[in-house]
Short mmCIF file of C-alpha atoms in Angstrom, two decimals:
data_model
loop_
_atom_site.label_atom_id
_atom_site.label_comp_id
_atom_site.label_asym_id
_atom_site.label_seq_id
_atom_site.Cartn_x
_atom_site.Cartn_y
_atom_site.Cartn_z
CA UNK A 1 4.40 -30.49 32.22
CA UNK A 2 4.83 -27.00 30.34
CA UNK A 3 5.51 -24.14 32.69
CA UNK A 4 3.21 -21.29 31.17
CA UNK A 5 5.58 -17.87 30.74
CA UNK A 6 4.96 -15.62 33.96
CA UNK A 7 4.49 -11.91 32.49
CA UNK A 8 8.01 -10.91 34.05
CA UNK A 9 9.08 -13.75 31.80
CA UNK A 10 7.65 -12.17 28.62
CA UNK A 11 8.96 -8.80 29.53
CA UNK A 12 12.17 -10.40 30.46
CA UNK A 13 11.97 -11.81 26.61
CA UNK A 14 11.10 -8.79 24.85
CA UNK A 15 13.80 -6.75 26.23
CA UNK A 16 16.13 -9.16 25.70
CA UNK A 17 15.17 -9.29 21.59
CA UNK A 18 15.24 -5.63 22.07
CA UNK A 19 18.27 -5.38 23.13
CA UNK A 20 19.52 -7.90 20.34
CA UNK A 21 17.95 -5.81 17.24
CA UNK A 22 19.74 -2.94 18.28
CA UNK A 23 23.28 -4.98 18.72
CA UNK A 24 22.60 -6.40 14.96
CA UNK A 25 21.75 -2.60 13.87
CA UNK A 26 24.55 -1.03 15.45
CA UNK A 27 27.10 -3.48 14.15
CA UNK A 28 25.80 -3.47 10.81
CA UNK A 29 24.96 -7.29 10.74
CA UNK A 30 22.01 -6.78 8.68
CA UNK A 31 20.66 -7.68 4.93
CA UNK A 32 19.40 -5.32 2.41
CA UNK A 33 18.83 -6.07 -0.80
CA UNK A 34 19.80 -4.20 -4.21
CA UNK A 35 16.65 -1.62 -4.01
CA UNK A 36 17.64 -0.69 -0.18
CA UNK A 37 15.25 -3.17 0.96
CA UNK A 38 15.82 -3.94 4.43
CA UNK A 39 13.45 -6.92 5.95
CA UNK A 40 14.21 -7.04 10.00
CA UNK A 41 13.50 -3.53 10.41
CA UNK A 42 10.35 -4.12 8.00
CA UNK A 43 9.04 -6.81 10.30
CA UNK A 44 10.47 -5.70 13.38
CA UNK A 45 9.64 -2.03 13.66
CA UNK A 46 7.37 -0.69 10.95
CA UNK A 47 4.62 -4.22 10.92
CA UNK A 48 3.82 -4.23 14.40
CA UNK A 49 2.97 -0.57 14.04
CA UNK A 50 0.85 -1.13 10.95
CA UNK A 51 -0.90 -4.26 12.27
CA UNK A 52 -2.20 -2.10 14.97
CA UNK A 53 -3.55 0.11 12.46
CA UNK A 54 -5.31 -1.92 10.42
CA UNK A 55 -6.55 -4.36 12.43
CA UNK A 56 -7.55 -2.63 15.80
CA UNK A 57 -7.89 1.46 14.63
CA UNK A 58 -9.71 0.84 11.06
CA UNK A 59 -11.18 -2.88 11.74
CA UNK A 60 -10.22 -4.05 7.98
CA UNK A 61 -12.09 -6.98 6.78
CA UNK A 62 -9.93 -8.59 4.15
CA UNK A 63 -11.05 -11.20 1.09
CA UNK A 64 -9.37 -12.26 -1.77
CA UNK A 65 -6.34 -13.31 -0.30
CA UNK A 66 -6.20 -16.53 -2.21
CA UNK A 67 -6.12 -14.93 -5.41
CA UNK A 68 -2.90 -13.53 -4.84
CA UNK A 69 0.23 -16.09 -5.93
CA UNK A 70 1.77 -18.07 -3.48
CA UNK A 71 5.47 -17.82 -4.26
CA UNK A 72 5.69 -17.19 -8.02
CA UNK A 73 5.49 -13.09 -9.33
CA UNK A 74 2.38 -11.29 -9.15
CA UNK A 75 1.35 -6.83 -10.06
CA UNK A 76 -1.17 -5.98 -7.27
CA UNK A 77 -3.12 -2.94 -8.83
CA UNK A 78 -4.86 -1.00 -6.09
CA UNK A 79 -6.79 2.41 -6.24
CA UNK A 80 -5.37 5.28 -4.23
CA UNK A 81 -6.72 7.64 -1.96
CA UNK A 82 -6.73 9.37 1.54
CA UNK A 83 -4.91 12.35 1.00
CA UNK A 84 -1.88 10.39 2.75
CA UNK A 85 -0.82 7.38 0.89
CA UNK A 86 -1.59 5.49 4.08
CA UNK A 87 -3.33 2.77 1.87
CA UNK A 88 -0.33 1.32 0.46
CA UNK A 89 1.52 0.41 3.78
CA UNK A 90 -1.63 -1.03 4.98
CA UNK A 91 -1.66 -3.29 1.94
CA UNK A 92 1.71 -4.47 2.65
CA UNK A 93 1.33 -5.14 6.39
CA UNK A 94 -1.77 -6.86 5.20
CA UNK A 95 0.27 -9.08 3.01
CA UNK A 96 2.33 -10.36 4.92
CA UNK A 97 0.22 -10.94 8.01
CA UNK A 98 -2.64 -12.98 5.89
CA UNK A 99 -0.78 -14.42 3.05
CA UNK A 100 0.01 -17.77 3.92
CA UNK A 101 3.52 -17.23 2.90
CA UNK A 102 3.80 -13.92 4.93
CA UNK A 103 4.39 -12.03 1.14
CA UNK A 104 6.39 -9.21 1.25
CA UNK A 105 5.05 -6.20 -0.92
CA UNK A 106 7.33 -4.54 -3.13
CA UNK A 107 5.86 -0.71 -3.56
CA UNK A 108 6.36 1.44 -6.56
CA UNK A 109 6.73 4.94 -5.47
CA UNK A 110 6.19 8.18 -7.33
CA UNK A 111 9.49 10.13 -7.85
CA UNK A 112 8.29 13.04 -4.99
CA UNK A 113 8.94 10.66 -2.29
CA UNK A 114 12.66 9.67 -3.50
CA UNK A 115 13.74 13.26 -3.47
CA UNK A 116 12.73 14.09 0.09
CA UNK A 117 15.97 13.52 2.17
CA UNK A 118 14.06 11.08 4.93
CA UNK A 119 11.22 9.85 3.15
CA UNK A 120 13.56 8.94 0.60
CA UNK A 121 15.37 6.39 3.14
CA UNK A 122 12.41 5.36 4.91
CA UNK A 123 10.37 3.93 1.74
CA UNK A 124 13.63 1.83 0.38
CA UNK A 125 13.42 0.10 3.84
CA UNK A 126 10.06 -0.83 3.53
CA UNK A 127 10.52 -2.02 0.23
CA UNK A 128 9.68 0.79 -2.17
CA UNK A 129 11.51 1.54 -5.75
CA UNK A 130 10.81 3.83 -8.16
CA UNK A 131 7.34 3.68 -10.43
CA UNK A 132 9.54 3.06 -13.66
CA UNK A 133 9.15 -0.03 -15.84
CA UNK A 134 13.07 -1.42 -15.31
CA UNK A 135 12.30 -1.59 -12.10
CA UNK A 136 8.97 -3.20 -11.81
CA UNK A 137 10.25 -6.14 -14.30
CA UNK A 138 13.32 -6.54 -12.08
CA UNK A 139 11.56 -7.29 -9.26
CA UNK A 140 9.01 -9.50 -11.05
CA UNK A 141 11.13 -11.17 -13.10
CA UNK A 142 13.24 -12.20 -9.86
CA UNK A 143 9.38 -13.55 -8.16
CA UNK A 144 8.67 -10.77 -6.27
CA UNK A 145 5.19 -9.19 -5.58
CA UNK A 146 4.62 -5.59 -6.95
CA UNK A 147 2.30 -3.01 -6.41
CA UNK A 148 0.95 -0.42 -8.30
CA UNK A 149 -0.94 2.61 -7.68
CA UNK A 150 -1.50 3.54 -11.26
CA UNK A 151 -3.71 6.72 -10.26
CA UNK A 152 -0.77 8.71 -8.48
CA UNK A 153 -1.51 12.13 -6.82
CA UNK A 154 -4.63 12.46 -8.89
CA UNK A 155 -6.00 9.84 -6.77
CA UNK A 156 -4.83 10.06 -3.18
CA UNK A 157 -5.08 14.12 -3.68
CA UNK A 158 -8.53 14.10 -5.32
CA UNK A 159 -11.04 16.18 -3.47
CA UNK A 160 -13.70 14.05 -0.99
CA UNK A 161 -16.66 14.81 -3.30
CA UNK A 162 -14.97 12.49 -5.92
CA UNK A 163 -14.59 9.69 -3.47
CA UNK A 164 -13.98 6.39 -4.91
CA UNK A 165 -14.36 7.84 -8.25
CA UNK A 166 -11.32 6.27 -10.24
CA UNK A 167 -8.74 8.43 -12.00
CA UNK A 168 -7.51 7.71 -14.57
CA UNK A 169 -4.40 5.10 -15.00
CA UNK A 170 -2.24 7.31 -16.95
CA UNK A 171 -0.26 5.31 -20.05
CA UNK A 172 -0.72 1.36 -18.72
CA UNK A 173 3.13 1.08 -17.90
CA UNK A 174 2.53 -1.55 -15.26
CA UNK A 175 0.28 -3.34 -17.84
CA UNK A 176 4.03 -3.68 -20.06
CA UNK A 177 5.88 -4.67 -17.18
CA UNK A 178 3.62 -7.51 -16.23
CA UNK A 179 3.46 -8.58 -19.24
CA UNK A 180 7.41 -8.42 -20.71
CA UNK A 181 7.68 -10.42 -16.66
CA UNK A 182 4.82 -12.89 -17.60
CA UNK A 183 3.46 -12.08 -13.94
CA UNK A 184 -0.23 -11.90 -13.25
CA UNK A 185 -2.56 -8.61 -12.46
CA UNK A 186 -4.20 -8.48 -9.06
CA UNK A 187 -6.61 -6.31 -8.83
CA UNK A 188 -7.61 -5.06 -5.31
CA UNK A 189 -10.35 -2.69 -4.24
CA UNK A 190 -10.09 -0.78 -0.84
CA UNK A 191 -12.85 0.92 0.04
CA UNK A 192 -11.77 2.86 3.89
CA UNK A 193 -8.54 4.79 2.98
CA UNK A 194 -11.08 8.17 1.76
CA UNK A 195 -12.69 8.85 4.95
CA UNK A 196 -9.32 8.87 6.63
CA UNK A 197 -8.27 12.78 5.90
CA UNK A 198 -10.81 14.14 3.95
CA UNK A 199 -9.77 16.28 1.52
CA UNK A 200 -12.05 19.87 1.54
CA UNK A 201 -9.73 21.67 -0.81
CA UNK A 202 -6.94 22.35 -2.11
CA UNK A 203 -4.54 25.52 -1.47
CA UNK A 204 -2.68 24.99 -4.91
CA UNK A 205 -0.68 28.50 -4.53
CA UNK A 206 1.15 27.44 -1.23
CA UNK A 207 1.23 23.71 -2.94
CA UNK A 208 3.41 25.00 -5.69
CA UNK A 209 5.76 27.42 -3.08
CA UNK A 210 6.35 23.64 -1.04
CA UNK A 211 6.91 22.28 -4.56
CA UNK A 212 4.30 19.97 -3.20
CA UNK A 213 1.45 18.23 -5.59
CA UNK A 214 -1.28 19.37 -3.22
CA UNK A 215 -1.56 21.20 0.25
CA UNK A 216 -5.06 19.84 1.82
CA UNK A 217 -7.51 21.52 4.03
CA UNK A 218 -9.13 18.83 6.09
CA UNK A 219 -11.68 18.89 8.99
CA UNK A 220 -8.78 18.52 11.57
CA UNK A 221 -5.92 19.92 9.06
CA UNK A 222 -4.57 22.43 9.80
CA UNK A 223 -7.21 23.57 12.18
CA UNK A 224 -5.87 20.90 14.88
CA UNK A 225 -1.94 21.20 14.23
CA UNK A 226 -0.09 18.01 14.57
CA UNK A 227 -3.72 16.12 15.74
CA UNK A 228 -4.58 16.67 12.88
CA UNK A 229 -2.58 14.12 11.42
CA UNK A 230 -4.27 11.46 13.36
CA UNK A 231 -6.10 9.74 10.67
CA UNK A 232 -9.75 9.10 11.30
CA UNK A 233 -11.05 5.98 12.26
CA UNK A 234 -13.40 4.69 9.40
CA UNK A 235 -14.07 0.93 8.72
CA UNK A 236 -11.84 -0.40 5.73
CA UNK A 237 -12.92 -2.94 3.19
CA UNK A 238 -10.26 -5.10 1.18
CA UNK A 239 -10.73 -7.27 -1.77
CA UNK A 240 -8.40 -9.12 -3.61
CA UNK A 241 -10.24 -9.84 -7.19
CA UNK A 242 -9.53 -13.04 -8.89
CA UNK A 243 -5.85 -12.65 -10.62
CA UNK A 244 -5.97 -11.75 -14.67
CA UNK A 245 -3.11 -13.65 -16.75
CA UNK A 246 -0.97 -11.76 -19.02
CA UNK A 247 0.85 -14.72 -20.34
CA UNK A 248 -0.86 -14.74 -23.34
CA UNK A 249 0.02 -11.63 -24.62
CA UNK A 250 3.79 -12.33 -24.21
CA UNK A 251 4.11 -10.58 -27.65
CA UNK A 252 1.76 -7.61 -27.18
CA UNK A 253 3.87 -6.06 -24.53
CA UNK A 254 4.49 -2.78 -27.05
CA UNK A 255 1.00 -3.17 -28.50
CA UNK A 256 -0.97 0.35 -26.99
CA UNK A 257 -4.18 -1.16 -28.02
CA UNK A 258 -3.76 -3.96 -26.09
CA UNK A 259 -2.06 -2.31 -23.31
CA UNK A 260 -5.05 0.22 -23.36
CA UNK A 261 -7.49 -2.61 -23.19
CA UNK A 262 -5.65 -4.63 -20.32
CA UNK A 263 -5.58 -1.54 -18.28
CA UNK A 264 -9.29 -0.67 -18.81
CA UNK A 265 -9.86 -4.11 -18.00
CA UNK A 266 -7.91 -3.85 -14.82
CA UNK A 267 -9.32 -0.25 -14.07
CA UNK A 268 -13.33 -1.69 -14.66
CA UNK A 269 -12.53 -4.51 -12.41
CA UNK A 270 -11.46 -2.49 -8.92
CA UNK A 271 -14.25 0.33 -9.71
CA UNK A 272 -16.91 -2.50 -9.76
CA UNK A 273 -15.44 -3.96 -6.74
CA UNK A 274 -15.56 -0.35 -5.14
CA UNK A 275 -19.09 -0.44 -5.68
CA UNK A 276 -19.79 -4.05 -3.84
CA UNK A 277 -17.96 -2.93 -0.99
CA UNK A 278 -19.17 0.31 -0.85
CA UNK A 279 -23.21 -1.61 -0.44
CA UNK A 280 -21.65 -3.77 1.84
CA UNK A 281 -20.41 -0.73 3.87
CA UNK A 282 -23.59 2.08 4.77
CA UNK A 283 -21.69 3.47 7.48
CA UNK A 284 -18.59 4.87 7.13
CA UNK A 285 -17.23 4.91 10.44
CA UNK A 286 -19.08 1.95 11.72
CA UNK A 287 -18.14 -1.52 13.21
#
């Protein structure tokens, strides 16, 4: 007969683990890989935190999921909003939580975050690299799983009246890198990240004094002070759209037509995904 844990038991257990992950960290017996990737403290420290985001503060409904490759490489394309890039941590938590193989998301990052001293640190361990093409085919030529958030600033800084509006995807770099790597486009659609810090404007003079892309007035920043980086909690939408091969243009890579095209292709997809989500969605901040 199995003896069910007693909650001192649990507690007991937790600590104990606790109490373990800091030995490992202390003594430096832990892996990272070339980028600065570091996994344990990804799935020990930063998932749990994200999990609770997603699942229990913005309820996301996921779909999709099966489009996204098992083991092999894949470019996830996402739009980007929400003032914070909070969006692209959620996708990764998401990712490895409902993938099947428990996926982790490699994130390009725009050059900003790399030269902030902490920042700079922090997105390495979660898996971040820099938004250039050497990297991206790296890290899908060795299997991994890629994102892109080919709109940049001009999407997660746009104001709210353009919400899920797409920018555009500036020169269709990731298009080359998947591509050169062979590796299939994702595209994903999330329709919840805008309604998180709504953007009312934009003070662009103190902006360019931070050396900052954007400095955002919201409803509760910087009325509230440090509340008012609370996100709000409205109800995400996530779909994964059927993946789009890119084996067949194995010699187009350098093409700009085609590169154009692929992109456009990729952009058309998520907006008319935004769309289906958004009529699935009437209330922004409901259940």
């Amino acid at each position: 007969m199995t003896v069910p844990d007693l909650p001192g038991d649990v507690w007991d257990q937790r600590v104990a683990a606790g109490l373990a992950f800091l030995r490992r960290r202390l003594a430096g017996q832990y892996d990272v890989d070339e980028f600065g990737f570091d996994p344990e403290l990804t799935e020990s420290v930063f998932q749990p935190v994200l999990r609770t985001l997603y699942r229990d503060w913005f309820r996301t409904e996921i779909s999709g999921v099966e489009h996204v490759p098992l083991k092999s490489a894949g470019l996830v394309v996402a739009n980007h909003s929400g003032t914070v890039a909070l969006d692209a941590m959620v996708l990764s938590a998401i990712l490895y939580d409902e993938h099947p193989e428990h996926r982790h998301l490699r994130l390009l990052t725009a050059d900003l975050v790399f030269r902030l001293p902490f920042l700079s640190e922090l997105a390495r361990k979660l898996g971040g690299t820099m938004a250039c093409n050497p990297d991206a085919e790296r890290l899908l030529g060795s299997g991994e799983l890629v994102s892109v958030f080919p709109e940049g600033f001009k999407g997660v800084g746009k104001p709210y009246s353009q919400r899920y509006k797409l920018q555009r995807f500036g020169r269709g770099g990731f298009v080359s890198a998947a591509i050169r790597s062979g590796a299939p486009i994702i595209p994903v659609a999330i329709v919840g990240a805008e309604e998180i810090y709504p953007m009312l404007a934009d003070v662009a003079p103190l902006a360019r004094l931070l050396g900052l892309p954007y400095f955002p007035i919201t409803p509760t920043f910087p009325l509230l002070g440090p509340l008012g980086l609370v996100p709000l909690p409205s109800k995400w939408l996530i779909e994964f759209c059927p993946p789009i091969p890119t084996t067949q243009l194995a010699d187009h890579a350098d093409d700009p037509l085609v590169v154009f095209n692929l992109a456009d292709q990729v952009r058309e997809t998520i907006q008319q995904a935004l769309h289906r989500l958004l009529e699935r969605r009437p209330d922004p901040f409901g259940r």
